[in-house]
C-alpha cells in the first residue's frame, strides 16, 4: 500500500521535466502534491501510474515495479487523470459497469460505489448531461471501482464550485482512512484541510517534503479580519500576543500573532468589547504559503 519513487528523471526530448525525484509515501498517508504549472506534477503522476515511462529510475507501488510488474501494480492503483477523460455519450451507470467489467468487479458493488460518491440521483443520466462536479465524481467512482489500495488524483478539485469542493475533499479524506493517496492541487487550503504531508515540486525537483503538523507547530498565526467600522491601530495593538498589525483598509486588518493558541476568540472579544461587528474573519497559514512562494519563485 505504499508508493516508492526512486531517482525518477524524465526527459521530453532535450527538456528535463523531472530531475532525480525521490520520495516514499507510506500506507495510509494523504499527501498533497503542490507546485506551479509546469513543475512536473502530471508527468510524475503518469509515471507512477504506468502511463508514461521514466527516462531513469524506478517506481514501486505496493512493492510492485510499475514497469516490470505493471499489471500487478496497476491493479492496486486508482487514477483520476487531469481533465478527467470520460466517455460523454455513455450513461453514468453504464460507464461504471463497463469499468467494473474491465477490472472484474462484481456488478452489485457498482451500486455501492455510486452511492459512496453521491451519484445515485444522477446514475441514470448521460455523462454529458452532468455538471463538472458530478463528472468529477464519475471519474472518482471509476478510480475507486476496483477498490485500489493507492489513489493518484491529478487536480481532482479544479473547476469545482465551493459546495462541490467541500464534498470532494470530504470524500478524499474519507478514502484516505483506508488508502494511500497522492493528489495534486494548486490550493494550499486544500492541502491543509486534507493532507498529512505536503510535497512541493518546482522545475522538476522536489524542493520541500514536510509533515503538516510540524509545519503548523512552528508557525505564526495570521488572522485577516474585517470590522463594520474603522478601527485605529492604537486600539488593535491591545489584543494579546499580537506581533504586528497591517491594514489594507481602515476596516480590514491583517493580524500576526506569535502564538499557536487559536486567537480567533480573542479577536471576537476585542470586537465585542469595542462595540464592533466582525464582517469577515479568516485564518491564514503563512508557513505553507510563504514556503510555496519562497521555494517556487
Ligand atoms: P504540471 O503538471 O506540474 O503542470 P507537467 O508535468 O504537465 O507539469 O509538465 C512538466 C513540464 O514538461 C512542462 O514544461 C511541460 O511543458 C513539459 N511537458 C509535459 N508533457 C509534455 C509532452 N508530452 N511533451 C513535451 N513536453 C511536455
Short mmCIF file of C-alpha atoms and ligand atoms in Angstrom, two decimals:
data_model
loop_
_atom_site.label_atom_id
_atom_site.label_comp_id
_atom_site.label_asym_id
_atom_site.label_seq_id
_atom_site.Cartn_x
_atom_site.Cartn_y
_atom_site.Cartn_z
CA UNK A 1 0.00 0.00 0.00
CA UNK A 2 2.92 2.33 -0.41
CA UNK A 3 4.45 4.37 -3.19
CA UNK A 4 8.21 4.46 -3.65
CA UNK A 5 9.61 6.88 -6.18
CA UNK A 6 13.31 6.26 -6.68
CA UNK A 7 15.53 8.56 -8.62
CA UNK A 8 12.99 9.37 -11.33
CA UNK A 9 14.22 11.51 -14.19
CA UNK A 10 12.11 12.32 -17.23
CA UNK A 11 13.25 13.96 -20.42
CA UNK A 12 10.94 15.20 -23.15
CA UNK A 13 13.45 15.47 -25.97
CA UNK A 14 16.10 17.76 -24.54
CA UNK A 15 13.84 19.22 -21.89
CA UNK A 16 14.19 17.87 -18.36
CA UNK A 17 10.72 17.57 -16.81
CA UNK A 18 11.83 15.64 -13.69
CA UNK A 19 15.29 15.55 -12.11
CA UNK A 20 16.15 12.58 -9.88
CA UNK A 21 12.95 12.70 -7.85
CA UNK A 22 12.84 10.58 -4.67
CA UNK A 23 10.17 10.06 -2.03
CA UNK A 24 8.22 7.33 -0.27
CA UNK A 25 4.60 7.53 0.75
CA UNK A 26 3.63 5.13 3.49
CA UNK A 27 0.42 3.19 3.80
CA UNK A 28 -2.47 5.39 4.94
CA UNK A 29 -0.87 8.75 4.20
CA UNK A 30 -2.66 11.51 2.30
CA UNK A 31 -0.04 13.60 0.54
CA UNK A 32 -0.68 16.88 -1.23
CA UNK A 33 1.47 17.44 -4.30
CA UNK A 34 1.96 21.16 -4.78
CA UNK A 35 3.85 23.09 -7.41
CA UNK A 36 3.43 25.79 -10.03
CA UNK A 37 2.18 24.97 -13.53
CA UNK A 38 4.76 23.06 -15.48
CA UNK A 39 6.61 21.87 -12.37
CA UNK A 40 6.25 18.22 -13.35
CA UNK A 41 3.30 17.02 -11.23
CA UNK A 42 1.28 15.41 -14.02
CA UNK A 43 4.39 13.90 -15.56
CA UNK A 44 5.30 12.20 -12.28
CA UNK A 45 1.74 11.00 -11.73
CA UNK A 46 1.67 9.47 -15.21
CA UNK A 47 4.95 7.71 -14.43
CA UNK A 48 3.72 6.42 -11.06
CA UNK A 49 0.58 5.02 -12.70
CA UNK A 50 2.48 3.43 -15.58
CA UNK A 51 1.08 5.61 -18.38
CA UNK A 52 4.44 7.13 -19.14
CA UNK A 53 7.91 5.67 -18.93
CA UNK A 54 10.60 7.43 -16.95
CA UNK A 55 13.94 8.09 -18.60
CA UNK A 56 15.64 6.86 -15.43
CA UNK A 57 14.67 5.48 -12.05
CA UNK A 58 12.02 3.13 -10.68
CA UNK A 59 8.61 3.33 -9.06
CA UNK A 60 7.21 0.68 -6.74
CA UNK A 61 3.53 0.61 -5.91
CA UNK A 62 2.70 -1.75 -3.05
CA UNK A 63 6.14 -3.28 -3.72
CA UNK A 64 5.39 -3.97 -7.42
CA UNK A 65 7.57 -2.33 -10.06
CA UNK A 66 5.39 -0.19 -12.33
CA UNK A 67 7.43 -1.18 -15.40
CA UNK A 68 8.38 -4.83 -14.89
CA UNK A 69 5.25 -5.82 -12.89
CA UNK A 70 2.90 -3.34 -14.50
CA UNK A 71 -0.39 -5.27 -14.24
CA UNK A 72 0.12 -6.22 -10.61
CA UNK A 73 0.98 -2.61 -9.77
CA UNK A 74 -1.87 -1.10 -11.81
CA UNK A 75 -4.42 -3.43 -10.18
CA UNK A 76 -3.65 -1.62 -6.96
CA UNK A 77 -3.87 1.93 -8.32
CA UNK A 78 -6.91 4.13 -8.82
CA UNK A 79 -6.04 7.06 -11.08
CA UNK A 80 -8.00 10.20 -11.81
CA UNK A 81 -6.04 11.93 -14.58
CA UNK A 82 -6.02 15.67 -15.17
CA UNK A 83 -9.03 16.80 -17.27
CA UNK A 84 -10.86 13.61 -16.25
CA UNK A 85 -11.32 11.83 -19.59
CA UNK A 86 -14.80 10.25 -19.74
CA UNK A 87 -16.98 8.71 -22.45
CA UNK A 88 -19.52 11.52 -22.55
CA UNK A 89 -22.08 9.60 -24.63
CA UNK A 90 -22.37 6.83 -22.05
CA UNK A 91 -24.78 6.78 -19.15
CA UNK A 92 -23.18 7.07 -15.69
CA UNK A 93 -24.17 3.60 -14.57
CA UNK A 94 -23.32 2.09 -17.95
CA UNK A 95 -19.86 3.70 -17.87
CA UNK A 96 -19.14 2.47 -14.36
CA UNK A 97 -20.41 -1.05 -15.14
CA UNK A 98 -18.09 -1.00 -18.16
CA UNK A 99 -15.15 -0.04 -15.93
CA UNK A 100 -16.18 -2.67 -13.40
CA UNK A 101 -16.20 -5.35 -16.11
CA UNK A 102 -12.64 -4.46 -17.10
CA UNK A 103 -11.48 -4.93 -13.51
CA UNK A 104 -13.80 -7.92 -12.93
CA UNK A 105 -15.54 -6.08 -10.09
CA UNK A 106 -18.89 -7.75 -9.29
CA UNK A 107 -21.85 -5.73 -10.66
CA UNK A 108 -23.54 -5.41 -7.27
CA UNK A 109 -20.54 -3.48 -5.93
CA UNK A 110 -21.00 -0.75 -8.54
CA UNK A 111 -24.18 0.42 -6.82
CA UNK A 112 -22.23 0.75 -3.57
CA UNK A 113 -19.57 2.90 -5.21
CA UNK A 114 -22.21 5.05 -6.92
CA UNK A 115 -23.76 5.71 -3.51
CA UNK A 116 -20.38 6.33 -1.88
CA UNK A 117 -19.51 9.16 -4.27
CA UNK A 118 -23.03 10.62 -4.09
CA UNK A 119 -24.05 9.80 -7.65
CA UNK A 120 -27.22 7.80 -7.00
CA UNK A 121 -29.56 10.56 -8.18
CA UNK A 122 -27.55 11.06 -11.40
CA UNK A 123 -26.74 7.44 -12.23
CA UNK A 124 -29.43 7.20 -14.93
CA UNK A 125 -28.15 10.29 -16.81
CA UNK A 126 -25.77 10.59 -19.70
CA UNK A 127 -22.34 11.84 -18.61
CA UNK A 128 -22.59 14.84 -20.96
CA UNK A 129 -25.70 15.97 -19.05
CA UNK A 130 -23.78 16.23 -15.78
CA UNK A 131 -22.25 19.31 -14.16
CA UNK A 132 -18.48 19.47 -13.69
CA UNK A 133 -18.80 18.41 -10.04
CA UNK A 134 -20.77 15.32 -10.90
CA UNK A 135 -18.38 14.46 -13.73
CA UNK A 136 -15.54 14.57 -11.20
CA UNK A 137 -17.49 12.14 -9.06
CA UNK A 138 -17.86 9.81 -12.03
CA UNK A 139 -14.08 9.99 -12.52
CA UNK A 140 -13.54 9.28 -8.85
CA UNK A 141 -16.01 6.40 -8.90
CA UNK A 142 -14.14 4.95 -11.89
CA UNK A 143 -10.87 5.32 -9.99
CA UNK A 144 -12.38 3.53 -6.98
CA UNK A 145 -14.17 0.79 -8.88
CA UNK A 146 -11.60 -1.95 -8.19
CA UNK A 147 -11.06 -0.96 -4.55
CA UNK A 148 -7.47 0.12 -5.13
CA UNK A 149 -5.01 0.50 -2.27
CA UNK A 150 -3.40 3.56 -3.78
CA UNK A 151 -5.16 6.60 -5.24
CA UNK A 152 -3.44 9.06 -7.57
CA UNK A 153 -5.59 12.11 -8.20
CA UNK A 154 -4.41 14.80 -10.61
CA UNK A 155 -6.07 18.09 -9.64
CA UNK A 156 -9.32 16.46 -8.56
CA UNK A 157 -10.93 19.72 -7.41
CA UNK A 158 -10.05 22.09 -10.25
CA UNK A 159 -13.09 23.91 -11.58
CA UNK A 160 -15.49 22.90 -8.85
CA UNK A 161 -17.81 25.34 -7.10
CA UNK A 162 -17.35 25.85 -3.33
CA UNK A 163 -20.01 23.28 -2.36
CA UNK A 164 -18.63 20.67 -4.70
CA UNK A 165 -15.13 21.40 -3.38
CA UNK A 166 -16.17 20.62 0.16
CA UNK A 167 -17.87 17.38 -0.89
CA UNK A 168 -14.98 16.08 -2.97
CA UNK A 169 -12.46 16.99 -0.24
CA UNK A 170 -14.57 15.14 2.29
CA UNK A 171 -14.65 12.13 0.01
CA UNK A 172 -10.86 12.17 -0.44
CA UNK A 173 -10.38 12.43 3.31
CA UNK A 174 -12.73 9.51 3.92
CA UNK A 175 -10.96 7.38 1.32
CA UNK A 176 -7.66 8.30 2.93
CA UNK A 177 -8.62 6.38 6.06
CA UNK A 178 -8.05 3.13 4.17
CA UNK A 179 -5.90 4.11 1.23
CA UNK A 180 -2.61 5.75 0.35
CA UNK A 181 -3.35 8.96 -1.58
CA UNK A 182 -1.23 11.33 -3.63
CA UNK A 183 -3.14 14.23 -5.11
CA UNK A 184 -2.05 17.37 -6.87
CA UNK A 185 -3.60 20.77 -6.37
CA UNK A 186 -2.88 24.49 -6.58
CA UNK A 187 -4.89 25.27 -3.49
CA UNK A 188 -2.96 25.48 -0.27
CA UNK A 189 -6.02 25.49 1.98
CA UNK A 190 -6.92 22.19 0.38
CA UNK A 191 -3.63 20.68 1.44
CA UNK A 192 -4.22 21.98 4.95
CA UNK A 193 -7.74 20.63 5.05
CA UNK A 194 -6.99 17.13 3.81
CA UNK A 195 -3.33 16.18 4.00
CA UNK A 196 -0.88 14.72 6.47
CA UNK A 197 2.04 15.77 4.40
CA UNK A 198 2.95 18.08 1.54
CA UNK A 199 5.49 17.55 -1.22
CA UNK A 200 6.48 20.65 -3.12
CA UNK A 201 7.95 20.39 -6.61
CA UNK A 202 9.50 23.14 -8.70
CA UNK A 203 11.09 22.84 -12.14
CA UNK A 204 11.17 19.06 -11.87
CA UNK A 205 12.85 18.95 -8.43
CA UNK A 206 11.41 18.23 -5.00
CA UNK A 207 12.08 21.40 -3.02
CA UNK A 208 10.21 20.51 0.18
CA UNK A 209 8.72 17.43 1.80
CA UNK A 210 7.03 18.33 5.09
CA UNK A 211 4.71 16.91 7.66
CA UNK A 212 1.84 19.37 8.06
CA UNK A 213 1.62 19.02 11.83
CA UNK A 214 5.27 20.00 12.14
CA UNK A 215 4.69 22.90 9.79
CA UNK A 216 1.76 24.10 11.88
CA UNK A 217 3.61 23.78 15.19
CA UNK A 218 6.19 26.43 14.49
CA UNK A 219 4.01 28.81 12.65
CA UNK A 220 2.96 32.33 13.28
CA UNK A 221 -0.76 32.69 13.31
CA UNK A 222 -2.26 35.20 10.91
CA UNK A 223 -5.84 36.35 11.07
CA UNK A 224 -7.43 38.57 8.49
CA UNK A 225 -10.41 40.39 9.96
CA UNK A 226 -12.88 42.92 8.64
CA UNK A 227 -14.92 45.03 11.06
CA UNK A 228 -18.04 47.04 10.29
CA UNK A 229 -16.31 50.22 11.39
CA UNK A 230 -12.94 51.96 11.16
CA UNK A 231 -10.51 50.86 13.93
CA UNK A 232 -7.38 52.80 14.89
CA UNK A 233 -4.14 50.90 15.34
CA UNK A 234 -3.72 52.10 18.92
CA UNK A 235 -6.77 50.04 19.87
CA UNK A 236 -5.86 46.99 17.80
CA UNK A 237 -2.47 46.62 19.49
CA UNK A 238 -4.24 45.84 22.77
CA UNK A 239 -5.10 42.31 21.55
CA UNK A 240 -2.80 39.84 23.38
CA UNK A 241 0.08 38.08 21.58
CA UNK A 242 -0.11 40.50 18.67
CA UNK A 243 3.18 40.73 16.81
CA UNK A 244 2.13 43.03 14.00
CA UNK A 245 -0.99 44.61 12.57
CA UNK A 246 -1.31 45.79 9.00
CA UNK A 247 -4.34 47.25 7.37
CA UNK A 248 -5.38 47.25 3.76
CA UNK A 249 -8.43 49.39 4.53
CA UNK A 250 -9.10 51.02 7.86
CA UNK A 251 -11.84 48.45 8.50
CA UNK A 252 -9.72 45.43 7.45
CA UNK A 253 -6.67 44.24 9.36
CA UNK A 254 -4.10 41.52 8.93
CA UNK A 255 -3.10 40.50 12.45
CA UNK A 256 0.01 38.38 13.09
CA UNK A 257 0.24 36.60 16.45
CA UNK A 258 3.29 34.92 17.93
CA UNK A 259 1.34 32.04 19.45
CA UNK A 260 -0.18 28.79 18.28
CA UNK A 261 -3.16 29.32 20.59
CA UNK A 262 -6.26 29.88 18.47
CA UNK A 263 -6.68 33.67 18.65
CA UNK A 264 -10.00 33.92 16.83
CA UNK A 265 -11.98 34.11 20.06
CA UNK A 266 -9.70 36.92 21.33
CA UNK A 267 -10.36 38.90 18.15
CA UNK A 268 -14.05 38.30 18.69
CA UNK A 269 -13.76 39.50 22.33
CA UNK A 270 -11.96 42.62 21.12
CA UNK A 271 -14.75 43.38 18.67
CA UNK A 272 -17.43 42.78 21.29
CA UNK A 273 -15.73 44.96 23.91
CA UNK A 274 -15.41 47.81 21.42
CA UNK A 275 -18.93 47.59 20.06
CA UNK A 276 -17.73 46.36 16.65
CA UNK A 277 -19.17 43.67 14.45
CA UNK A 278 -16.98 41.22 12.56
CA UNK A 279 -17.95 41.03 8.88
CA UNK A 280 -15.26 38.53 7.90
CA UNK A 281 -12.55 36.55 9.67
CA UNK A 282 -10.09 34.16 8.03
CA UNK A 283 -7.06 32.34 9.38
CA UNK A 284 -4.08 32.21 7.05
CA UNK A 285 -1.37 29.60 7.36
CA UNK A 286 1.57 31.75 6.44
CA UNK A 287 4.06 28.94 6.61
CA UNK A 288 2.69 26.89 3.76
CA UNK A 289 2.05 29.93 1.60
CA UNK A 290 5.37 31.56 2.27
CA UNK A 291 7.14 28.23 1.87
CA UNK A 292 5.47 27.83 -1.51
CA UNK A 293 6.39 31.34 -2.61
CA UNK A 294 9.93 31.26 -1.35
CA UNK A 295 10.66 27.90 -2.94
CA UNK A 296 8.93 28.37 -6.26
CA UNK A 297 9.69 31.93 -7.29
P1 LIG B 1 2.44 20.20 -14.05
O1 LIG B 1 1.53 19.01 -14.01
O2 LIG B 1 3.17 20.43 -12.76
O3 LIG B 1 1.76 21.43 -14.54
P2 LIG B 1 3.67 18.81 -16.30
O4 LIG B 1 4.12 17.51 -15.76
O5 LIG B 1 2.39 18.83 -17.07
O6 LIG B 1 3.62 19.87 -15.10
O7 LIG B 1 4.81 19.42 -17.21
C1 LIG B 1 6.18 19.49 -16.83
C2 LIG B 1 6.99 20.03 -17.98
O8 LIG B 1 7.05 19.05 -19.04
C3 LIG B 1 6.41 21.28 -18.62
O9 LIG B 1 7.45 22.11 -19.00
C4 LIG B 1 5.65 20.75 -19.82
O10 LIG B 1 5.59 21.71 -20.85
C5 LIG B 1 6.51 19.57 -20.23
N1 LIG B 1 5.71 18.51 -20.89
C6 LIG B 1 4.66 17.85 -20.35
N2 LIG B 1 4.19 16.92 -21.20
C7 LIG B 1 4.95 17.00 -22.31
C8 LIG B 1 4.99 16.29 -23.55
N3 LIG B 1 4.13 15.30 -23.80
N4 LIG B 1 5.93 16.63 -24.45
C9 LIG B 1 6.83 17.62 -24.19
N5 LIG B 1 6.86 18.33 -23.04
C10 LIG B 1 5.94 18.02 -22.11
#
